[in-house]
Amino acid sequence: DEEGAEPEAEAEGDDLEIEGDDLELRLARLQYLLDRRPELLCCVRLRQNPHNVHEWHKRVRIFEEQDDPAKVIKTFAEAVQTVDPVKADGKPHSLW
């Protein structure tokens, strides 16, 4: 049984070694997620409360900083369709 355990231990050690290409891919993926972090956090907050006007404005600012007018317009349109004025946190008229 002891002989059978040694190859498993060696196999686990091999998994911990990351080759150059794989490391570059993982670092690129991590950087991509870190770059998108504000957008992803805002998305989570809007899923928790889609009627939060302040979060919609934050999302618009994120896309303005990225210089992406198409996403800004799409976000405003989505906000206007999603926010119920009765349930709104904030001033829904500011989305217009």
mmCIF file with all atom_site columns, C-alpha atoms in Angstrom:
data_model
loop_
_atom_site.group_PDB
_atom_site.id
_atom_site.type_symbol
_atom_site.label_atom_id
_atom_site.label_alt_id
_atom_site.label_comp_id
_atom_site.label_asym_id
_atom_site.label_entity_id
_atom_site.label_seq_id
_atom_site.pdbx_PDB_ins_code
_atom_site.Cartn_x
_atom_site.Cartn_y
_atom_site.Cartn_z
_atom_site.occupancy
_atom_site.B_iso_or_equiv
_atom_site.pdbx_formal_charge
_atom_site.auth_seq_id
_atom_site.auth_comp_id
_atom_site.auth_asym_id
_atom_site.auth_atom_id
_atom_site.pdbx_PDB_model_num
ATOM 1  C CA . ASP A 1 1  ? 0.000   0.000  0.000   1.00 0.00 ? 1  ASP A CA 1
ATOM 2  C CA . GLU A 1 2  ? 2.850   2.403  0.746   1.00 0.00 ? 2  GLU A CA 1
ATOM 3  C CA . GLU A 1 3  ? 4.149   2.071  -2.789  1.00 0.00 ? 3  GLU A CA 1
ATOM 4  C CA . GLY A 1 4  ? 0.728   3.041  -4.152  1.00 0.00 ? 4  GLY A CA 1
ATOM 5  C CA . ALA A 1 5  ? 0.682   6.181  -2.000  1.00 0.00 ? 5  ALA A CA 1
ATOM 6  C CA . GLU A 1 6  ? 3.968   7.567  -3.291  1.00 0.00 ? 6  GLU A CA 1
ATOM 7  C CA . PRO A 1 7  ? 2.901   8.128  -6.923  1.00 0.00 ? 7  PRO A CA 1
ATOM 8  C CA . GLU A 1 8  ? -0.189  9.977  -5.707  1.00 0.00 ? 8  GLU A CA 1
ATOM 9  C CA . ALA A 1 9  ? 1.976   12.285 -3.617  1.00 0.00 ? 9  ALA A CA 1
ATOM 10 C CA . GLU A 1 10 ? 4.232   12.907 -6.589  1.00 0.00 ? 10 GLU A CA 1
ATOM 11 C CA . ALA A 1 11 ? 1.219   13.609 -8.804  1.00 0.00 ? 11 ALA A CA 1
ATOM 12 C CA . GLU A 1 12 ? -0.009  16.226 -6.313  1.00 0.00 ? 12 GLU A CA 1
ATOM 13 C CA . GLY A 1 13 ? 3.396   17.903 -6.392  1.00 0.00 ? 13 GLY A CA 1
ATOM 14 C CA . ASP A 1 14 ? 3.267   18.047 -10.184 1.00 0.00 ? 14 ASP A CA 1
ATOM 15 C CA . ASP A 1 15 ? -0.075  19.877 -10.038 1.00 0.00 ? 15 ASP A CA 1
ATOM 16 C CA . LEU A 1 16 ? 1.476   22.643 -7.972  1.00 0.00 ? 16 LEU A CA 1
ATOM 17 C CA . GLU A 1 17 ? 4.064   23.395 -10.634 1.00 0.00 ? 17 GLU A CA 1
ATOM 18 C CA . ILE A 1 18 ? 2.718   25.863 -13.169 1.00 0.00 ? 18 ILE A CA 1
ATOM 19 C CA . GLU A 1 19 ? 4.327   26.026 -16.572 1.00 0.00 ? 19 GLU A CA 1
ATOM 20 C CA . GLY A 1 20 ? 5.164   29.387 -18.160 1.00 0.00 ? 20 GLY A CA 1
ATOM 21 C CA . ASP A 1 21 ? 2.289   29.501 -20.667 1.00 0.00 ? 21 ASP A CA 1
ATOM 22 C CA . ASP A 1 22 ? -0.253  28.405 -18.087 1.00 0.00 ? 22 ASP A CA 1
ATOM 23 C CA . LEU A 1 23 ? 1.029   30.992 -15.637 1.00 0.00 ? 23 LEU A CA 1
ATOM 24 C CA . GLU A 1 24 ? 0.744   33.752 -18.240 1.00 0.00 ? 24 GLU A CA 1
ATOM 25 C CA . LEU A 1 25 ? -2.822  32.663 -19.033 1.00 0.00 ? 25 LEU A CA 1
ATOM 26 C CA . ARG A 1 26 ? -3.803  32.655 -15.360 1.00 0.00 ? 26 ARG A CA 1
ATOM 27 C CA . LEU A 1 27 ? -2.242  36.062 -14.781 1.00 0.00 ? 27 LEU A CA 1
ATOM 28 C CA . ALA A 1 28 ? -4.000  37.474 -17.838 1.00 0.00 ? 28 ALA A CA 1
ATOM 29 C CA . ARG A 1 29 ? -7.318  36.071 -16.607 1.00 0.00 ? 29 ARG A CA 1
ATOM 30 C CA . LEU A 1 30 ? -6.736  37.548 -13.146 1.00 0.00 ? 30 LEU A CA 1
ATOM 31 C CA . GLN A 1 31 ? -5.879  40.950 -14.625 1.00 0.00 ? 31 GLN A CA 1
ATOM 32 C CA . TYR A 1 32 ? -9.010  40.839 -16.799 1.00 0.00 ? 32 TYR A CA 1
ATOM 33 C CA . LEU A 1 33 ? -11.175 40.158 -13.732 1.00 0.00 ? 33 LEU A CA 1
ATOM 34 C CA . LEU A 1 34 ? -9.449  42.876 -11.717 1.00 0.00 ? 34 LEU A CA 1
ATOM 35 C CA . ASP A 1 35 ? -10.028 45.360 -14.541 1.00 0.00 ? 35 ASP A CA 1
ATOM 36 C CA . ARG A 1 36 ? -13.722 44.432 -14.631 1.00 0.00 ? 36 ARG A CA 1
ATOM 37 C CA . ARG A 1 37 ? -14.147 44.386 -10.839 1.00 0.00 ? 37 ARG A CA 1
ATOM 38 C CA . PRO A 1 38 ? -16.038 47.705 -10.523 1.00 0.00 ? 38 PRO A CA 1
ATOM 39 C CA . GLU A 1 39 ? -18.427 46.706 -13.306 1.00 0.00 ? 39 GLU A CA 1
ATOM 40 C CA . LEU A 1 40 ? -19.002 43.249 -11.823 1.00 0.00 ? 40 LEU A CA 1
ATOM 41 C CA . LEU A 1 41 ? -19.598 44.627 -8.313  1.00 0.00 ? 41 LEU A CA 1
ATOM 42 C CA . CYS A 1 42 ? -22.096 47.109 -9.675  1.00 0.00 ? 42 CYS A CA 1
ATOM 43 C CA . CYS A 1 43 ? -23.859 44.295 -11.512 1.00 0.00 ? 43 CYS A CA 1
ATOM 44 C CA . VAL A 1 44 ? -24.182 42.305 -8.286  1.00 0.00 ? 44 VAL A CA 1
ATOM 45 C CA . ARG A 1 45 ? -25.564 45.322 -6.423  1.00 0.00 ? 45 ARG A CA 1
ATOM 46 C CA . LEU A 1 46 ? -28.113 45.960 -9.172  1.00 0.00 ? 46 LEU A CA 1
ATOM 47 C CA . ARG A 1 47 ? -29.229 42.335 -9.035  1.00 0.00 ? 47 ARG A CA 1
ATOM 48 C CA . GLN A 1 48 ? -29.798 42.742 -5.309  1.00 0.00 ? 48 GLN A CA 1
ATOM 49 C CA . ASN A 1 49 ? -31.780 45.954 -5.825  1.00 0.00 ? 49 ASN A CA 1
ATOM 50 C CA . PRO A 1 50 ? -32.573 46.844 -9.461  1.00 0.00 ? 50 PRO A CA 1
ATOM 51 C CA . HIS A 1 51 ? -34.402 49.992 -8.295  1.00 0.00 ? 51 HIS A CA 1
ATOM 52 C CA . ASN A 1 52 ? -31.284 51.648 -6.838  1.00 0.00 ? 52 ASN A CA 1
ATOM 53 C CA . VAL A 1 53 ? -30.856 54.804 -8.929  1.00 0.00 ? 53 VAL A CA 1
ATOM 54 C CA . HIS A 1 54 ? -27.462 55.605 -7.386  1.00 0.00 ? 54 HIS A CA 1
ATOM 55 C CA . GLU A 1 55 ? -26.035 52.244 -8.551  1.00 0.00 ? 55 GLU A CA 1
ATOM 56 C CA . TRP A 1 56 ? -27.325 52.838 -12.072 1.00 0.00 ? 56 TRP A CA 1
ATOM 57 C CA . HIS A 1 57 ? -25.476 56.168 -12.121 1.00 0.00 ? 57 HIS A CA 1
ATOM 58 C CA . LYS A 1 58 ? -22.319 54.429 -10.846 1.00 0.00 ? 58 LYS A CA 1
ATOM 59 C CA . ARG A 1 59 ? -22.592 51.926 -13.693 1.00 0.00 ? 59 ARG A CA 1
ATOM 60 C CA . VAL A 1 60 ? -22.928 54.751 -16.209 1.00 0.00 ? 60 VAL A CA 1
ATOM 61 C CA . ARG A 1 61 ? -19.813 56.466 -14.760 1.00 0.00 ? 61 ARG A CA 1
ATOM 62 C CA . ILE A 1 62 ? -17.846 53.221 -15.110 1.00 0.00 ? 62 ILE A CA 1
ATOM 63 C CA . PHE A 1 63 ? -18.668 53.083 -18.818 1.00 0.00 ? 63 PHE A CA 1
ATOM 64 C CA . GLU A 1 64 ? -17.972 56.804 -19.246 1.00 0.00 ? 64 GLU A CA 1
ATOM 65 C CA . GLU A 1 65 ? -14.504 56.245 -17.771 1.00 0.00 ? 65 GLU A CA 1
ATOM 66 C CA . GLN A 1 66 ? -14.005 53.408 -20.270 1.00 0.00 ? 66 GLN A CA 1
ATOM 67 C CA . ASP A 1 67 ? -15.025 55.851 -23.031 1.00 0.00 ? 67 ASP A CA 1
ATOM 68 C CA . ASP A 1 68 ? -17.762 53.519 -24.277 1.00 0.00 ? 68 ASP A CA 1
ATOM 69 C CA . PRO A 1 69 ? -20.775 55.657 -25.287 1.00 0.00 ? 69 PRO A CA 1
ATOM 70 C CA . ALA A 1 70 ? -22.713 52.645 -26.608 1.00 0.00 ? 70 ALA A CA 1
ATOM 71 C CA . LYS A 1 71 ? -22.663 50.992 -23.173 1.00 0.00 ? 71 LYS A CA 1
ATOM 72 C CA . VAL A 1 72 ? -23.591 54.300 -21.520 1.00 0.00 ? 72 VAL A CA 1
ATOM 73 C CA . ILE A 1 73 ? -26.687 54.602 -23.717 1.00 0.00 ? 73 ILE A CA 1
ATOM 74 C CA . LYS A 1 74 ? -27.570 50.939 -23.234 1.00 0.00 ? 74 LYS A CA 1
ATOM 75 C CA . THR A 1 75 ? -27.221 51.302 -19.447 1.00 0.00 ? 75 THR A CA 1
ATOM 76 C CA . PHE A 1 76 ? -29.474 54.375 -19.305 1.00 0.00 ? 76 PHE A CA 1
ATOM 77 C CA . ALA A 1 77 ? -32.073 52.589 -21.455 1.00 0.00 ? 77 ALA A CA 1
ATOM 78 C CA . GLU A 1 78 ? -31.927 49.495 -19.250 1.00 0.00 ? 78 GLU A CA 1
ATOM 79 C CA . ALA A 1 79 ? -32.196 51.639 -16.106 1.00 0.00 ? 79 ALA A CA 1
ATOM 80 C CA . VAL A 1 80 ? -35.270 53.488 -17.395 1.00 0.00 ? 80 VAL A CA 1
ATOM 81 C CA . GLN A 1 81 ? -36.962 50.175 -18.228 1.00 0.00 ? 81 GLN A CA 1
ATOM 82 C CA . THR A 1 82 ? -35.968 48.490 -14.951 1.00 0.00 ? 82 THR A CA 1
ATOM 83 C CA . VAL A 1 83 ? -36.454 51.098 -12.219 1.00 0.00 ? 83 VAL A CA 1
ATOM 84 C CA . ASP A 1 84 ? -39.970 51.273 -10.833 1.00 0.00 ? 84 ASP A CA 1
ATOM 85 C CA . PRO A 1 85 ? -40.538 54.869 -9.657  1.00 0.00 ? 85 PRO A CA 1
ATOM 86 C CA . VAL A 1 86 ? -42.608 53.648 -6.702  1.00 0.00 ? 86 VAL A CA 1
ATOM 87 C CA . LYS A 1 87 ? -39.856 51.289 -5.487  1.00 0.00 ? 87 LYS A CA 1
ATOM 88 C CA . ALA A 1 88 ? -36.922 53.511 -6.461  1.00 0.00 ? 88 ALA A CA 1
ATOM 89 C CA . ASP A 1 89 ? -34.088 54.300 -4.061  1.00 0.00 ? 89 ASP A CA 1
ATOM 90 C CA . GLY A 1 90 ? -33.080 57.778 -5.125  1.00 0.00 ? 90 GLY A CA 1
ATOM 91 C CA . LYS A 1 91 ? -34.505 60.121 -7.709  1.00 0.00 ? 91 LYS A CA 1
ATOM 92 C CA . PRO A 1 92 ? -35.679 58.140 -10.734 1.00 0.00 ? 92 PRO A CA 1
ATOM 93 C CA . HIS A 1 93 ? -36.217 61.296 -12.791 1.00 0.00 ? 93 HIS A CA 1
ATOM 94 C CA . SER A 1 94 ? -32.412 61.725 -12.867 1.00 0.00 ? 94 SER A CA 1
ATOM 95 C CA . LEU A 1 95 ? -32.181 58.695 -15.188 1.00 0.00 ? 95 LEU A CA 1
ATOM 96 C CA . TRP A 1 96 ? -34.115 60.570 -17.874 1.00 0.00 ? 96 TRP A CA 1
#
